[in-house]
Amino acid sequence: MEQNRLQNLKNQAILNIFEAKTEQELEELRVEYLGRQGELSQLIKKISLLPVEKRKQIGELINETKKIIQEAISSQKKSLQHQLSPQEDWFDITVPGERPPQGHLHLITLAISEITGIFEKIGFGKVAYPEVEWDWYAFEGLNMPQNHPARDEWETFFIKDLFSPQYGQAVLTPHTSSGQLREMERLGQPPIRMLNIAKCYRRQIDASHAPMFYQFEGLVVEPGINITHLKGTLDYFVKQYFGPQREVRIRPFHFQFTEPSFEVDVTCIVCGGRGCRVCKQGWMELGGAGMVHPAVLKNGGLDPQKHTGFAFGWGVERVLMMKYKIDDIRLLFGSDLKFLEQF
Ligand SMILES: [Zn+2]
């Protein structure tokens, strides 16, 4: 009987001791099992009631149990003291820390820097011209006189009460082409290799148009510049930006500030040029280009008899959306991290 009782007592005591969370709890358990009123002491008192032949055996068992319980208490005590000072005993400088989440530049910023890098490799210098621009630089000087119907294609924001007798009404620049005249004026003579990347503004909003967007405008004026240089530059950019398999074609078009003028197409990013739902028989429209109109060269202070040049102006968001197959421009101006974190 006593043997079973001792066995149970030992098992229960060890269980409780190793579950103790504080030294206070341990002390309470010590009193409960080993104290003067404790269970073992009660048993010791009863030894004298046992038959003589059993006293020695039970006495030894009690001592053994007592020893085991004492060892368990002191072991758990050490373990608790260890946990109380983890920095002293467990600081491991080789364990990796918690990394704070790392973001990245916005897609449009990345695209601007990529486009700039591509053109800088072939000698273009990046410039920035005013977003609040005079009519002269935005329209009139680009061969679009007042009341010319071509102006209707630009849904312009006009700035009321800001007017210059020399340059006309102030507008939020509707395209980066205004930088062409400013660059010609700034340099005064060729060679000119300008890359103008700036915000532009038009009264428009739908899945592919935003009231504020970015354009990049190239302008080259150098001796002997002709259409093959334009085509070669466009081809170079398209292969660098979209990949070496992409092809470029130019189609005749009409702009007031270039002559001849072209629309530039690139082989479809989705089908690779075979033809699909997204494209027109394998081609996607990139934007406009052309040879600088003699009137524009003259307005920029250059002699159209002596100089020729080419220009192109494309939307940063447009090439970005084509590259990554993004179907709504508004995603680029939202702050949806689920979208942005994909890139
Ligand atoms: Zn396609």
GROMACS .gro file of C-alpha atoms and ligand atoms in nm:
model
  344
    1MET     CA    1   0.000   0.000   0.000
    2GLU     CA    2   0.266   0.247   0.112
    3GLN     CA    3   0.480   0.158  -0.192
    4ASN     CA    4   0.199   0.250  -0.434
    5ARG     CA    5   0.122   0.566  -0.245
    6LEU     CA    6   0.488   0.670  -0.257
    7GLN     CA    7   0.511   0.593  -0.628
    8ASN     CA    8   0.202   0.809  -0.703
    9LEU     CA    9   0.328   1.084  -0.480
   10LYS     CA   10   0.665   1.089  -0.657
   11ASN     CA   11   0.507   1.097  -1.004
   12GLN     CA   12   0.263   1.372  -0.914
   13ALA     CA   13   0.534   1.577  -0.742
   14ILE     CA   14   0.771   1.561  -1.042
   15LEU     CA   15   0.491   1.659  -1.278
   16ASN     CA   16   0.396   1.961  -1.067
   17ILE     CA   17   0.754   2.068  -1.012
   18PHE     CA   18   0.841   2.077  -1.381
   19GLU     CA   19   0.527   2.273  -1.454
   20ALA     CA   20   0.608   2.541  -1.196
   21LYS     CA   21   0.649   2.882  -1.360
   22THR     CA   22   0.801   3.079  -1.071
   23GLU     CA   23   1.030   3.021  -0.779
   24GLN     CA   24   0.739   3.110  -0.555
   25GLU     CA   25   0.539   2.819  -0.696
   26LEU     CA   26   0.840   2.592  -0.648
   27GLU     CA   27   0.871   2.695  -0.284
   28GLU     CA   28   0.503   2.615  -0.230
   29LEU     CA   29   0.554   2.270  -0.381
   30ARG     CA   30   0.859   2.212  -0.165
   31VAL     CA   31   0.654   2.288   0.147
   32GLU     CA   32   0.369   2.069   0.020
   33TYR     CA   33   0.587   1.762  -0.036
   34LEU     CA   34   0.889   1.802   0.189
   35GLY     CA   35   0.774   2.044   0.464
   36ARG     CA   36   0.708   1.946   0.823
   37GLN     CA   37   0.336   1.913   0.751
   38GLY     CA   38   0.407   1.770   0.406
   39GLU     CA   39   0.299   1.437   0.271
   40LEU     CA   40   0.635   1.267   0.316
   41SER     CA   41   0.658   1.379   0.679
   42GLN     CA   42   0.311   1.233   0.739
   43LEU     CA   43   0.430   0.901   0.600
   44ILE     CA   44   0.745   0.903   0.814
   45LYS     CA   45   0.530   0.946   1.120
   46LYS     CA   46   0.334   0.633   1.027
   47ILE     CA   47   0.644   0.413   0.991
   48SER     CA   48   0.629   0.319   1.357
   49LEU     CA   49   0.285   0.171   1.297
   50LEU     CA   50   0.417  -0.068   1.034
   51PRO     CA   51   0.527  -0.425   1.104
   52VAL     CA   52   0.897  -0.428   1.194
   53GLU     CA   53   1.006  -0.619   0.882
   54LYS     CA   54   0.855  -0.348   0.654
   55ARG     CA   55   0.985  -0.042   0.837
   56LYS     CA   56   1.336  -0.049   0.685
   57GLN     CA   57   1.214  -0.102   0.329
   58ILE     CA   58   0.956   0.180   0.345
   59GLY     CA   59   1.202   0.406   0.525
   60GLU     CA   60   1.450   0.366   0.237
   61LEU     CA   61   1.178   0.429  -0.022
   62ILE     CA   62   1.074   0.748   0.153
   63ASN     CA   63   1.432   0.875   0.159
   64GLU     CA   64   1.475   0.795  -0.208
   65THR     CA   65   1.152   0.975  -0.299
   66LYS     CA   66   1.257   1.273  -0.092
   67LYS     CA   67   1.590   1.289  -0.274
   68ILE     CA   68   1.428   1.269  -0.617
   69ILE     CA   69   1.182   1.545  -0.531
   70GLN     CA   70   1.464   1.765  -0.396
   71GLU     CA   71   1.666   1.714  -0.715
   72ALA     CA   72   1.364   1.794  -0.931
   73ILE     CA   73   1.306   2.116  -0.738
   74SER     CA   74   1.665   2.229  -0.765
   75SER     CA   75   1.679   2.143  -1.138
   76GLN     CA   76   1.361   2.337  -1.212
   77LYS     CA   77   1.489   2.626  -1.004
   78LYS     CA   78   1.804   2.649  -1.215
   79SER     CA   79   1.598   2.634  -1.532
   80LEU     CA   80   1.369   2.915  -1.414
   81GLN     CA   81   1.669   3.132  -1.323
   82HIS     CA   82   1.807   3.073  -1.672
   83GLN     CA   83   1.486   3.192  -1.834
   84LEU     CA   84   1.486   3.506  -1.622
   85SER     CA   85   1.811   3.630  -1.772
   86PRO     CA   86   1.800   3.517  -2.136
   87GLN     CA   87   2.011   3.811  -2.258
   88GLU     CA   88   2.307   3.710  -2.047
   89ASP     CA   89   2.291   3.345  -2.131
   90TRP     CA   90   2.120   3.315  -2.469
   91PHE     CA   91   2.207   3.617  -2.679
   92ASP     CA   92   2.328   3.473  -3.008
   93ILE     CA   93   2.458   3.734  -3.249
   94THR     CA   94   2.449   3.489  -3.539
   95VAL     CA   95   2.068   3.450  -3.530
   96PRO     CA   96   1.920   3.653  -3.821
   97GLY     CA   97   1.726   3.960  -3.705
   98GLU     CA   98   1.378   4.057  -3.812
   99ARG     CA   99   1.396   4.241  -4.141
  100PRO     CA  100   1.173   4.548  -4.177
  101PRO     CA  101   0.969   4.529  -4.499
  102GLN     CA  102   1.159   4.693  -4.787
  103GLY     CA  103   0.977   4.887  -5.058
  104HIS     CA  104   1.098   5.007  -5.397
  105LEU     CA  105   1.069   5.310  -5.620
  106HIS     CA  106   0.735   5.361  -5.791
  107LEU     CA  107   0.686   5.195  -6.130
  108ILE     CA  108   0.675   5.528  -6.313
  109THR     CA  109   0.995   5.649  -6.145
  110LEU     CA  110   1.163   5.322  -6.242
  111ALA     CA  111   1.040   5.354  -6.602
  112ILE     CA  112   1.167   5.714  -6.627
  113SER     CA  113   1.508   5.610  -6.503
  114GLU     CA  114   1.520   5.309  -6.739
  115ILE     CA  115   1.416   5.520  -7.041
  116THR     CA  116   1.669   5.790  -6.948
  117GLY     CA  117   1.945   5.529  -6.922
  118ILE     CA  118   1.864   5.387  -7.265
  119PHE     CA  119   1.881   5.724  -7.438
  120GLU     CA  120   2.183   5.849  -7.245
  121LYS     CA  121   2.380   5.558  -7.391
  122ILE     CA  122   2.341   5.713  -7.736
  123GLY     CA  123   2.421   6.068  -7.631
  124PHE     CA  124   2.084   6.217  -7.532
  125GLY     CA  125   2.089   6.460  -7.240
  126LYS     CA  126   1.791   6.471  -7.004
  127VAL     CA  127   1.627   6.808  -6.948
  128ALA     CA  128   1.309   6.933  -6.777
  129TYR     CA  129   1.107   7.233  -6.886
  130PRO     CA  130   0.815   7.420  -6.724
  131GLU     CA  131   0.488   7.240  -6.662
  132VAL     CA  132   0.310   7.574  -6.665
  133GLU     CA  133   0.388   7.683  -7.018
  134TRP     CA  134   0.306   7.968  -7.254
  135ASP     CA  135   0.084   7.913  -7.555
  136TRP     CA  136   0.377   8.003  -7.782
  137TYR     CA  137   0.587   7.703  -7.671
  138ALA     CA  138   0.293   7.464  -7.641
  139PHE     CA  139   0.110   7.553  -7.964
  140GLU     CA  140   0.186   7.859  -8.171
  141GLY     CA  141   0.562   7.812  -8.203
  142LEU     CA  142   0.499   7.445  -8.290
  143ASN     CA  143   0.318   7.554  -8.603
  144MET     CA  144  -0.033   7.548  -8.454
  145PRO     CA  145  -0.161   7.904  -8.494
  146GLN     CA  146  -0.460   8.036  -8.296
  147ASN     CA  147  -0.788   7.885  -8.417
  148HIS     CA  148  -0.608   7.603  -8.597
  149PRO     CA  149  -0.830   7.294  -8.575
  150ALA     CA  150  -0.532   7.077  -8.472
  151ARG     CA  151  -0.546   7.246  -8.133
  152ASP     CA  152  -0.879   7.079  -8.066
  153GLU     CA  153  -0.699   6.743  -8.035
  154TRP     CA  154  -0.530   6.872  -7.722
  155GLU     CA  155  -0.787   6.904  -7.445
  156THR     CA  156  -0.592   7.176  -7.274
  157PHE     CA  157  -0.610   7.324  -6.924
  158PHE     CA  158  -0.586   7.702  -6.966
  159ILE     CA  159  -0.474   7.920  -6.677
  160LYS     CA  160  -0.713   8.209  -6.640
  161ASP     CA  161  -0.569   8.556  -6.577
  162LEU     CA  162  -0.212   8.457  -6.672
  163PHE     CA  163  -0.133   8.609  -7.009
  164SER     CA  164   0.181   8.737  -7.176
  165PRO     CA  165   0.153   8.989  -7.463
  166GLN     CA  166   0.453   8.818  -7.625
  167TYR     CA  167   0.381   8.448  -7.555
  168GLY     CA  168   0.004   8.438  -7.510
  169GLN     CA  169  -0.208   8.252  -7.258
  170ALA     CA  170  -0.054   8.029  -6.989
  171VAL     CA  171  -0.148   7.660  -7.008
  172LEU     CA  172  -0.058   7.341  -6.825
  173THR     CA  173   0.167   7.193  -7.089
  174PRO     CA  174  -0.030   6.932  -7.286
  175HIS     CA  175   0.283   6.763  -7.427
  176THR     CA  176   0.660   6.757  -7.393
  177SER     CA  177   0.696   6.899  -7.746
  178SER     CA  178   0.704   7.245  -7.585
  179GLY     CA  179   1.057   7.149  -7.479
  180GLN     CA  180   1.169   7.141  -7.844
  181LEU     CA  181   1.157   7.520  -7.883
  182ARG     CA  182   1.304   7.578  -7.538
  183GLU     CA  183   1.598   7.346  -7.608
  184MET     CA  184   1.670   7.511  -7.945
  185GLU     CA  185   1.662   7.851  -7.773
  186ARG     CA  186   1.883   7.733  -7.489
  187LEU     CA  187   2.156   7.585  -7.710
  188GLY     CA  188   2.122   7.828  -8.000
  189GLN     CA  189   2.277   7.584  -8.245
  190PRO     CA  190   2.320   7.213  -8.321
  191PRO     CA  191   2.418   6.953  -8.218
  192ILE     CA  192   2.104   6.894  -8.014
  193ARG     CA  193   2.020   6.556  -7.857
  194MET     CA  194   1.748   6.625  -7.606
  195LEU     CA  195   1.543   6.392  -7.392
  196ASN     CA  196   1.266   6.589  -7.223
  197ILE     CA  197   1.071   6.389  -6.966
  198ALA     CA  198   0.795   6.580  -6.792
  199LYS     CA  199   0.442   6.577  -6.658
  200CYS     CA  200   0.175   6.673  -6.911
  201TYR     CA  201  -0.188   6.767  -6.853
  202ARG     CA  202  -0.503   6.715  -7.057
  203ARG     CA  203  -0.874   6.717  -6.983
  204GLN     CA  204  -0.924   6.344  -7.018
  205ILE     CA  205  -0.984   6.041  -6.800
  206ASP     CA  206  -1.057   5.676  -6.880
  207ALA     CA  207  -0.879   5.339  -6.860
  208SER     CA  208  -0.599   5.456  -7.089
  209HIS     CA  209  -0.595   5.834  -7.026
  210ALA     CA  210  -0.523   6.032  -6.710
  211PRO     CA  211  -0.549   6.412  -6.667
  212MET     CA  212  -0.183   6.410  -6.560
  213PHE     CA  213   0.068   6.179  -6.724
  214TYR     CA  214   0.432   6.165  -6.826
  215GLN     CA  215   0.579   6.196  -7.172
  216PHE     CA  216   0.930   6.158  -7.300
  217GLU     CA  217   1.030   6.365  -7.597
  218GLY     CA  218   1.336   6.317  -7.809
  219LEU     CA  219   1.478   6.589  -8.030
  220VAL     CA  220   1.785   6.554  -8.250
  221VAL     CA  221   1.915   6.835  -8.471
  222GLU     CA  222   2.249   6.765  -8.633
  223PRO     CA  223   2.400   6.798  -8.980
  224GLY     CA  224   2.264   6.542  -9.227
  225ILE     CA  225   1.993   6.398  -8.998
  226ASN     CA  226   1.727   6.209  -9.195
  227ILE     CA  227   1.447   5.956  -9.153
  228THR     CA  228   1.682   5.656  -9.132
  229HIS     CA  229   1.835   5.806  -8.816
  230LEU     CA  230   1.487   5.842  -8.672
  231LYS     CA  231   1.395   5.484  -8.760
  232GLY     CA  232   1.724   5.352  -8.622
  233THR     CA  233   1.678   5.541  -8.294
  234LEU     CA  234   1.322   5.414  -8.249
  235ASP     CA  235   1.430   5.060  -8.329
  236TYR     CA  236   1.717   5.084  -8.079
  237PHE     CA  237   1.485   5.207  -7.802
  238VAL     CA  238   1.219   4.945  -7.867
  239LYS     CA  239   1.470   4.659  -7.860
  240GLN     CA  240   1.635   4.792  -7.543
  241TYR     CA  241   1.311   4.857  -7.358
  242PHE     CA  242   1.078   4.580  -7.477
  243GLY     CA  243   1.330   4.314  -7.575
  244PRO     CA  244   1.540   4.215  -7.878
  245GLN     CA  245   1.256   4.033  -8.058
  246ARG     CA  246   1.045   4.349  -8.093
  247GLU     CA  247   1.017   4.514  -8.437
  248VAL     CA  248   0.923   4.873  -8.520
  249ARG     CA  249   0.734   5.015  -8.815
  250ILE     CA  250   0.643   5.372  -8.903
  251ARG     CA  251   0.319   5.472  -9.074
  252PRO     CA  252   0.251   5.810  -9.241
  253PHE     CA  253   0.045   6.041  -9.021
  254HIS     CA  254  -0.014   6.409  -8.969
  255PHE     CA  255   0.120   6.637  -8.699
  256GLN     CA  256   0.157   7.014  -8.734
  257PHE     CA  257   0.508   7.025  -8.593
  258THR     CA  258   0.670   6.751  -8.799
  259GLU     CA  259   0.692   6.695  -9.174
  260PRO     CA  260   0.681   6.416  -9.274
  261SER     CA  261   0.503   6.275  -8.966
  262PHE     CA  262   0.461   5.915  -8.855
  263GLU     CA  263   0.280   5.695  -8.613
  264VAL     CA  264   0.516   5.440  -8.465
  265ASP     CA  265   0.404   5.079  -8.405
  266VAL     CA  266   0.579   4.796  -8.225
  267THR     CA  267   0.512   4.424  -8.264
  268CYS     CA  268   0.253   4.307  -8.013
  269ILE     CA  269   0.386   4.216  -7.670
  270VAL     CA  270   0.111   3.954  -7.622
  271CYS     CA  271   0.126   3.756  -7.947
  272GLY     CA  272   0.472   3.852  -8.069
  273GLY     CA  273   0.331   3.980  -8.400
  274ARG     CA  274   0.109   3.689  -8.509
  275GLY     CA  275  -0.213   3.880  -8.432
  276CYS     CA  276  -0.444   3.860  -8.130
  277ARG     CA  277  -0.739   4.031  -7.959
  278VAL     CA  278  -0.519   4.298  -7.800
  279CYS     CA  279  -0.342   4.419  -8.115
  280LYS     CA  280  -0.414   4.525  -8.470
  281GLN     CA  281  -0.282   4.237  -8.683
  282GLY     CA  282   0.025   4.196  -8.466
  283TRP     CA  283   0.107   4.565  -8.414
  284MET     CA  284   0.051   4.805  -8.124
  285GLU     CA  285   0.062   5.181  -8.153
  286LEU     CA  286   0.338   5.348  -7.951
  287GLY     CA  287   0.313   5.716  -8.040
  288GLY     CA  288   0.413   5.992  -8.279
  289ALA     CA  289   0.737   6.090  -8.447
  290GLY     CA  290   0.863   6.279  -8.749
  291MET     CA  291   1.113   6.517  -8.904
  292VAL     CA  292   1.107   6.857  -8.734
  293HIS     CA  293   0.895   7.100  -8.940
  294PRO     CA  294   1.098   7.386  -9.096
  295ALA     CA  295   0.864   7.638  -8.931
  296VAL     CA  296   0.947   7.492  -8.587
  297LEU     CA  297   1.323   7.508  -8.654
  298LYS     CA  298   1.276   7.871  -8.757
  299ASN     CA  299   1.070   7.949  -8.444
  300GLY     CA  300   1.344   7.790  -8.235
  301GLY     CA  301   1.598   8.028  -8.394
  302LEU     CA  302   1.762   7.775  -8.630
  303ASP     CA  303   1.799   7.806  -9.007
  304PRO     CA  304   1.578   7.543  -9.176
  305GLN     CA  305   1.787   7.575  -9.493
  306LYS     CA  306   2.092   7.451  -9.306
  307HIS     CA  307   1.954   7.220  -9.036
  308THR     CA  308   1.738   6.911  -9.020
  309GLY     CA  309   1.624   6.709  -8.723
  310PHE     CA  310   1.380   6.451  -8.595
  311ALA     CA  311   1.155   6.435  -8.292
  312PHE     CA  312   0.935   6.183  -8.116
  313GLY     CA  313   0.707   6.204  -7.815
  314TRP     CA  314   0.564   5.906  -7.629
  315GLY     CA  315   0.380   5.842  -7.305
  316VAL     CA  316   0.588   5.696  -7.021
  317GLU     CA  317   0.279   5.521  -6.879
  318ARG     CA  318   0.189   5.393  -7.225
  319VAL     CA  319   0.519   5.213  -7.285
  320LEU     CA  320   0.517   5.089  -6.926
  321MET     CA  321   0.164   4.949  -6.962
  322MET     CA  322   0.258   4.781  -7.290
  323LYS     CA  323   0.568   4.625  -7.139
  324TYR     CA  324   0.389   4.477  -6.836
  325LYS     CA  325   0.044   4.429  -6.998
  326ILE     CA  326  -0.127   4.665  -6.752
  327ASP     CA  327  -0.475   4.742  -6.878
  328ASP     CA  328  -0.576   5.044  -6.667
  329ILE     CA  329  -0.362   5.357  -6.631
  330ARG     CA  330  -0.539   5.444  -6.305
  331LEU     CA  331  -0.358   5.155  -6.133
  332LEU     CA  332  -0.036   5.352  -6.180
  333PHE     CA  333  -0.173   5.653  -5.991
  334GLY     CA  334  -0.340   5.458  -5.710
  335SER     CA  335  -0.161   5.337  -5.401
  336ASP     CA  336  -0.274   4.976  -5.406
  337LEU     CA  337   0.021   4.787  -5.259
  338LYS     CA  338  -0.116   4.454  -5.383
  339PHE     CA  339  -0.066   4.587  -5.735
  340LEU     CA  340   0.262   4.773  -5.675
  341GLU     CA  341   0.432   4.489  -5.489
  342GLN     CA  342   0.413   4.266  -5.796
  343PHE     CA  343   0.691   4.462  -5.962
  344ZN      ZN  344  -0.115   4.063  -8.045
   0.00000   0.00000   0.00000
